[in-house]
Tab-separated table of C-alpha atoms in Angstrom:
chain	number	residue	atom	x	y	z
A	1	UNK	CA	31.136	10.438	-10.365
A	2	UNK	CA	29.189	11.196	-7.418
A	3	UNK	CA	26.804	14.144	-9.960
A	4	UNK	CA	26.660	11.175	-12.226
A	5	UNK	CA	24.830	9.022	-9.872
A	6	UNK	CA	22.881	11.144	-8.483
A	7	UNK	CA	21.402	11.853	-12.126
A	8	UNK	CA	21.656	8.517	-12.558
A	9	UNK	CA	18.992	8.022	-9.325
A	10	UNK	CA	17.548	11.197	-9.610
A	11	UNK	CA	16.233	10.806	-13.252
A	12	UNK	CA	15.070	6.875	-12.172
A	13	UNK	CA	13.130	7.730	-9.550
A	14	UNK	CA	11.341	10.593	-11.639
A	15	UNK	CA	10.058	8.624	-14.226
A	16	UNK	CA	8.550	5.922	-12.705
A	17	UNK	CA	7.521	7.573	-9.178
A	18	UNK	CA	3.597	8.022	-10.561
A	19	UNK	CA	1.989	5.197	-10.088
A	20	UNK	CA	4.740	2.538	-10.810
A	21	UNK	CA	6.281	3.639	-7.864
A	22	UNK	CA	4.324	4.320	-4.343
A	23	UNK	CA	6.718	4.013	-1.012
A	24	UNK	CA	3.702	3.685	0.765
A	25	UNK	CA	2.811	0.732	-0.764
A	26	UNK	CA	5.957	-1.593	-0.232
A	27	UNK	CA	4.027	-5.124	1.476
A	28	UNK	CA	4.737	-8.459	0.867
A	29	UNK	CA	1.296	-9.023	0.766
A	30	UNK	CA	-0.276	-5.969	-1.647
A	31	UNK	CA	2.466	-6.260	-3.793
A	32	UNK	CA	1.767	-10.615	-3.992
A	33	UNK	CA	-2.235	-9.077	-4.945
A	34	UNK	CA	-0.788	-6.949	-7.553
A	35	UNK	CA	-0.619	-3.743	-5.864
A	36	UNK	CA	-3.937	-3.574	-4.622
A	37	UNK	CA	-3.296	-1.678	-0.729
A	38	UNK	CA	-6.539	0.073	-0.166
A	39	UNK	CA	-9.001	-2.966	1.296
A	40	UNK	CA	-5.759	-5.729	2.636
A	41	UNK	CA	-2.465	-4.722	4.745
A	42	UNK	CA	-0.939	-1.915	4.572
A	43	UNK	CA	-5.232	-0.331	4.741
A	44	UNK	CA	-4.438	2.535	2.673
A	45	UNK	CA	-8.296	3.365	3.308
A	46	UNK	CA	-8.921	3.283	7.269
A	47	UNK	CA	-12.368	2.719	6.740
A	48	UNK	CA	-11.611	-1.002	5.502
A	49	UNK	CA	-10.225	-1.445	9.072
A	50	UNK	CA	-13.890	-1.432	10.933
A	51	UNK	CA	-14.673	-4.824	9.084
A	52	UNK	CA	-11.443	-6.430	10.208
A	53	UNK	CA	-10.588	-8.367	13.366
A	54	UNK	CA	-8.274	-7.565	15.945
A	55	UNK	CA	-4.938	-5.706	16.808
A	56	UNK	CA	-1.756	-6.648	14.388
A	57	UNK	CA	1.587	-5.277	14.184
A	58	UNK	CA	4.080	-6.564	10.679
A	59	UNK	CA	7.197	-5.616	9.044
A	60	UNK	CA	7.769	-5.493	5.854
A	61	UNK	CA	11.282	-5.212	3.710
A	62	UNK	CA	12.287	-5.153	0.104
A	63	UNK	CA	15.172	-5.963	-2.434
A	64	UNK	CA	14.803	-4.849	-5.759
A	65	UNK	CA	17.763	-7.596	-7.994
A	66	UNK	CA	20.101	-5.660	-9.237
A	67	UNK	CA	20.377	-2.057	-7.185
A	68	UNK	CA	22.006	-3.382	-4.149
A	69	UNK	CA	21.908	0.663	-2.991
A	70	UNK	CA	18.264	0.290	-2.789
A	71	UNK	CA	16.246	-0.770	0.659
A	72	UNK	CA	12.987	-0.622	1.280
A	73	UNK	CA	11.624	-1.289	5.179
A	74	UNK	CA	7.636	-0.160	6.093
A	75	UNK	CA	5.885	-1.014	9.658
A	76	UNK	CA	2.199	-1.319	9.895
A	77	UNK	CA	0.128	-1.446	13.115
A	78	UNK	CA	-3.362	-1.792	13.496
A	79	UNK	CA	-4.765	-0.733	16.787
A	80	UNK	CA	-8.516	-2.434	16.899
A	81	UNK	CA	-10.830	-0.451	20.032
A	82	UNK	CA	-14.249	-2.728	19.021
A	83	UNK	CA	-16.748	-1.898	16.825
A	84	UNK	CA	-16.702	1.926	16.774
A	85	UNK	CA	-13.074	3.496	16.052
A	86	UNK	CA	-9.839	2.161	14.912
A	87	UNK	CA	-6.097	3.448	14.661
A	88	UNK	CA	-3.909	2.671	11.918
A	89	UNK	CA	-0.177	3.782	11.320
A	90	UNK	CA	2.388	3.168	8.620
A	91	UNK	CA	5.873	3.845	8.778
A	92	UNK	CA	8.026	3.169	5.145
A	93	UNK	CA	11.628	4.609	3.910
A	94	UNK	CA	12.609	3.961	0.898
A	95	UNK	CA	16.427	5.025	-0.315
A	96	UNK	CA	20.252	4.738	-0.524
A	97	UNK	CA	23.137	6.867	0.385
A	98	UNK	CA	21.971	9.304	-2.191
A	99	UNK	CA	18.229	9.642	-2.125
A	100	UNK	CA	15.635	8.555	0.606
A	101	UNK	CA	11.689	9.004	0.880
A	102	UNK	CA	9.696	8.428	3.968
A	103	UNK	CA	6.415	8.513	4.610
A	104	UNK	CA	4.220	8.266	7.402
A	105	UNK	CA	0.556	8.115	7.871
A	106	UNK	CA	-2.290	7.954	10.638
A	107	UNK	CA	-5.615	6.990	9.959
A	108	UNK	CA	-8.836	7.091	12.118
A	109	UNK	CA	-12.089	4.773	11.002
A	110	UNK	CA	-15.581	5.307	12.885
A	111	UNK	CA	-17.775	3.745	11.879
A	112	UNK	CA	-21.296	4.648	11.233
A	113	UNK	CA	-23.643	1.981	10.920
A	114	UNK	CA	-23.138	-1.662	10.803
A	115	UNK	CA	-22.263	-2.061	7.066
A	116	UNK	CA	-20.560	1.729	6.331
A	117	UNK	CA	-17.683	3.377	8.109
A	118	UNK	CA	-15.523	5.975	7.188
A	119	UNK	CA	-12.024	7.461	7.566
A	120	UNK	CA	-9.035	9.955	7.339
A	121	UNK	CA	-5.586	9.792	7.371
A	122	UNK	CA	-2.517	12.360	7.851
A	123	UNK	CA	0.126	12.291	5.983
A	124	UNK	CA	3.542	13.055	6.074
A	125	UNK	CA	6.161	12.720	3.262
A	126	UNK	CA	10.210	13.679	2.787
A	127	UNK	CA	11.863	13.466	0.100
A	128	UNK	CA	15.943	13.978	0.720
A	129	UNK	CA	18.335	14.074	-1.942
A	130	UNK	CA	21.801	14.658	0.326
A	131	UNK	CA	23.901	17.424	-0.444
A	132	UNK	CA	21.392	18.944	-2.678
A	133	UNK	CA	17.561	19.451	-1.669
A	134	UNK	CA	15.429	17.548	0.720
A	135	UNK	CA	11.174	18.753	1.039
A	136	UNK	CA	8.846	17.501	3.151
A	137	UNK	CA	4.938	17.643	2.496
A	138	UNK	CA	1.595	16.823	4.884
A	139	UNK	CA	-1.501	15.721	3.359
A	140	UNK	CA	-4.895	14.211	4.064
A	141	UNK	CA	-7.054	11.940	3.080
A	142	UNK	CA	-11.096	10.743	3.216
A	143	UNK	CA	-12.089	7.064	2.256
A	144	UNK	CA	-15.552	5.190	2.670
A	145	UNK	CA	-15.953	1.260	2.902
A	146	UNK	CA	-19.245	-0.398	2.299
A	147	UNK	CA	-19.148	-4.295	4.157
A	148	UNK	CA	-22.242	-6.126	2.391
A	149	UNK	CA	-23.175	-9.622	3.696
A	150	UNK	CA	-19.831	-9.783	5.313
A	151	UNK	CA	-18.653	-11.211	1.570
A	152	UNK	CA	-18.150	-7.790	-0.255
A	153	UNK	CA	-16.716	-5.568	0.781
A	154	UNK	CA	-16.285	-2.173	-1.295
A	155	UNK	CA	-13.768	0.946	-0.709
A	156	UNK	CA	-13.571	4.355	-2.225
A	157	UNK	CA	-10.474	6.481	-1.211
A	158	UNK	CA	-9.823	10.095	-1.896
A	159	UNK	CA	-5.649	10.822	-1.081
A	160	UNK	CA	-3.425	14.514	-0.424
A	161	UNK	CA	-7.091	16.179	-1.749
A	162	UNK	CA	-6.145	19.184	-0.216
A	163	UNK	CA	-4.397	19.879	-3.360
A	164	UNK	CA	-7.036	19.384	-5.326
A	165	UNK	CA	-8.609	22.454	-3.161
A	166	UNK	CA	-6.161	24.580	-3.745
A	167	UNK	CA	-6.139	23.875	-7.682
A	168	UNK	CA	-2.397	22.513	-7.792
A	169	UNK	CA	-2.777	20.766	-10.626
A	170	UNK	CA	1.196	19.226	-10.804
A	171	UNK	CA	1.904	19.101	-7.452
A	172	UNK	CA	4.785	16.025	-6.577
A	173	UNK	CA	2.275	14.669	-4.323
A	174	UNK	CA	-0.774	14.167	-7.010
A	175	UNK	CA	-4.218	13.682	-5.541
A	176	UNK	CA	-5.875	9.756	-6.152
A	177	UNK	CA	-8.492	7.920	-6.326
A	178	UNK	CA	-8.968	4.825	-5.427
A	179	UNK	CA	-12.505	2.387	-6.444
A	180	UNK	CA	-11.557	-1.451	-4.297
A	181	UNK	CA	-13.454	-4.456	-4.231
A	182	UNK	CA	-12.711	-7.636	-1.736
A	183	UNK	CA	-15.169	-10.225	-2.651
A	184	UNK	CA	-14.499	-13.359	-0.408
A	185	UNK	CA	-16.133	-16.149	-3.002
A	186	UNK	CA	-15.491	-19.060	-0.679
A	187	UNK	CA	-14.015	-19.669	2.493
A	188	UNK	CA	-10.980	-20.668	0.474
A	189	UNK	CA	-11.151	-18.087	-2.285
A	190	UNK	CA	-10.951	-14.281	-2.110
A	191	UNK	CA	-11.119	-11.586	-5.004
A	192	UNK	CA	-9.067	-8.319	-4.540
A	193	UNK	CA	-10.122	-5.940	-7.640
A	194	UNK	CA	-8.898	-2.302	-7.458
A	195	UNK	CA	-8.760	0.576	-9.814
A	196	UNK	CA	-6.295	3.466	-9.581
A	197	UNK	CA	-6.065	6.983	-10.770
A	198	UNK	CA	-4.203	10.137	-10.006
A	199	UNK	CA	-3.957	13.266	-11.831
A	200	UNK	CA	-1.297	12.737	-14.124
A	201	UNK	CA	-1.755	8.708	-15.426
A	202	UNK	CA	-4.660	7.128	-16.955
A	203	UNK	CA	-6.234	4.553	-14.866
A	204	UNK	CA	-4.406	1.811	-13.354
A	205	UNK	CA	-6.138	-1.479	-12.707
A	206	UNK	CA	-5.099	-4.016	-10.052
A	207	UNK	CA	-6.786	-7.582	-9.586
A	208	UNK	CA	-5.427	-10.395	-7.052
A	209	UNK	CA	-6.418	-13.838	-5.951
A	210	UNK	CA	-5.931	-15.030	-2.333
A	211	UNK	CA	-6.627	-18.895	-2.058
A	212	UNK	CA	-6.211	-20.916	1.107
A	213	UNK	CA	-5.885	-24.366	0.588
A	214	UNK	CA	-5.477	-25.490	4.117
A	215	UNK	CA	-6.023	-23.644	7.545
A	216	UNK	CA	-2.745	-21.867	8.241
A	217	UNK	CA	-1.536	-21.404	4.204
A	218	UNK	CA	-2.292	-17.834	2.049
A	219	UNK	CA	-0.982	-18.280	-1.784
A	220	UNK	CA	-1.525	-14.927	-3.371
A	221	UNK	CA	-1.083	-13.702	-7.253
A	222	UNK	CA	-1.955	-10.349	-9.215
A	223	UNK	CA	-1.489	-8.168	-11.947
A	224	UNK	CA	-1.294	-4.532	-12.301
A	225	UNK	CA	-2.417	-3.032	-15.853
A	226	UNK	CA	-0.390	0.374	-16.509
A	227	UNK	CA	2.192	-0.332	-15.918
A	228	UNK	CA	2.204	-3.711	-16.577
A	229	UNK	CA	3.608	-6.179	-13.457
A	230	UNK	CA	2.623	-9.336	-12.250
A	231	UNK	CA	3.149	-11.228	-9.106
A	232	UNK	CA	2.700	-14.339	-6.540
A	233	UNK	CA	3.412	-14.923	-2.902
A	234	UNK	CA	2.732	-17.107	-0.158
A	235	UNK	CA	2.015	-16.612	3.312
A	236	UNK	CA	2.042	-18.580	6.597
A	237	UNK	CA	-0.874	-17.462	8.390
A	238	UNK	CA	-0.339	-18.785	12.646
A	239	UNK	CA	-2.538	-18.356	15.576
A	240	UNK	CA	-0.752	-14.873	16.341
A	241	UNK	CA	2.263	-15.074	13.514
A	242	UNK	CA	2.283	-14.600	10.562
A	243	UNK	CA	5.173	-14.994	7.935
A	244	UNK	CA	4.923	-13.710	4.227
A	245	UNK	CA	7.177	-13.513	0.726
A	246	UNK	CA	6.235	-12.522	-2.476
A	247	UNK	CA	7.906	-11.532	-5.763
A	248	UNK	CA	7.031	-8.948	-8.102
A	249	UNK	CA	8.317	-8.797	-11.762
A	250	UNK	CA	7.391	-5.109	-13.015
A	251	UNK	CA	7.619	-3.702	-16.356
A	252	UNK	CA	10.192	-0.681	-15.556
A	253	UNK	CA	12.318	-1.822	-12.857
A	254	UNK	CA	14.287	-5.894	-12.379
A	255	UNK	CA	12.134	-8.480	-10.901
A	256	UNK	CA	11.579	-7.735	-6.595
A	257	UNK	CA	11.484	-9.854	-3.810
A	258	UNK	CA	9.523	-8.574	-0.655
A	259	UNK	CA	9.723	-10.234	2.598
A	260	UNK	CA	7.274	-9.878	5.682
A	261	UNK	CA	6.869	-10.598	9.386
A	262	UNK	CA	4.037	-9.896	11.250
A	263	UNK	CA	2.065	-10.571	14.903
A	264	UNK	CA	-1.728	-10.360	15.668
A	265	UNK	CA	-3.498	-9.558	18.793
A	266	UNK	CA	-6.614	-11.423	19.385
């Protein structure tokens, strides 16, 4: 029975890990926006931190319907050090009795000029199949962000670039490319667009909307093409506290609910 459970979990994860499932993206806000994650929390592109205000800390968790043994947890912390540089930390864990996938990332952003910044990530990935195998990888990312008139934020992110330099075409941690735009149409409406690519799959397009009908409420919705999934969520934003919940309908997995709570330090 244990062998059957191991094989089921192994082939399930192997089949949709890239790009359908990214442990670093488990975040209630990101998932509500169709999976967009480089220009919003959890800020996979550290360069975008230069155009955020204040420090923050958030905790996110998720639940896949029908798969009780699979748990997700994520912590995101941003340390805003003014106009020159910022730090971001991500810690994520997914797994159950047999399989555990962990991700830790430390990001640094440096503002070059008022409208342009760059950033780097140091990432640690660990995969454990209990009683069978475990592995750990360390990778680096490079990101850039350009803010136009405080309304249009353009983000470019290259992930796990050192494997590409070494020529490891079929690494289990693939090289990835993100091109994203956050367009603040009005004070009420924001548009998020993200183009994602890794070396194993065609381009994935993600699109999200954020509507703020009243001061403390954000309504979120998103869609991703290949693998197809759509999502929606709501966020309550107070002066120091943020509570959010989102629902993701995945083309491969059953429906998933993500919960998040965070605090803001101005």
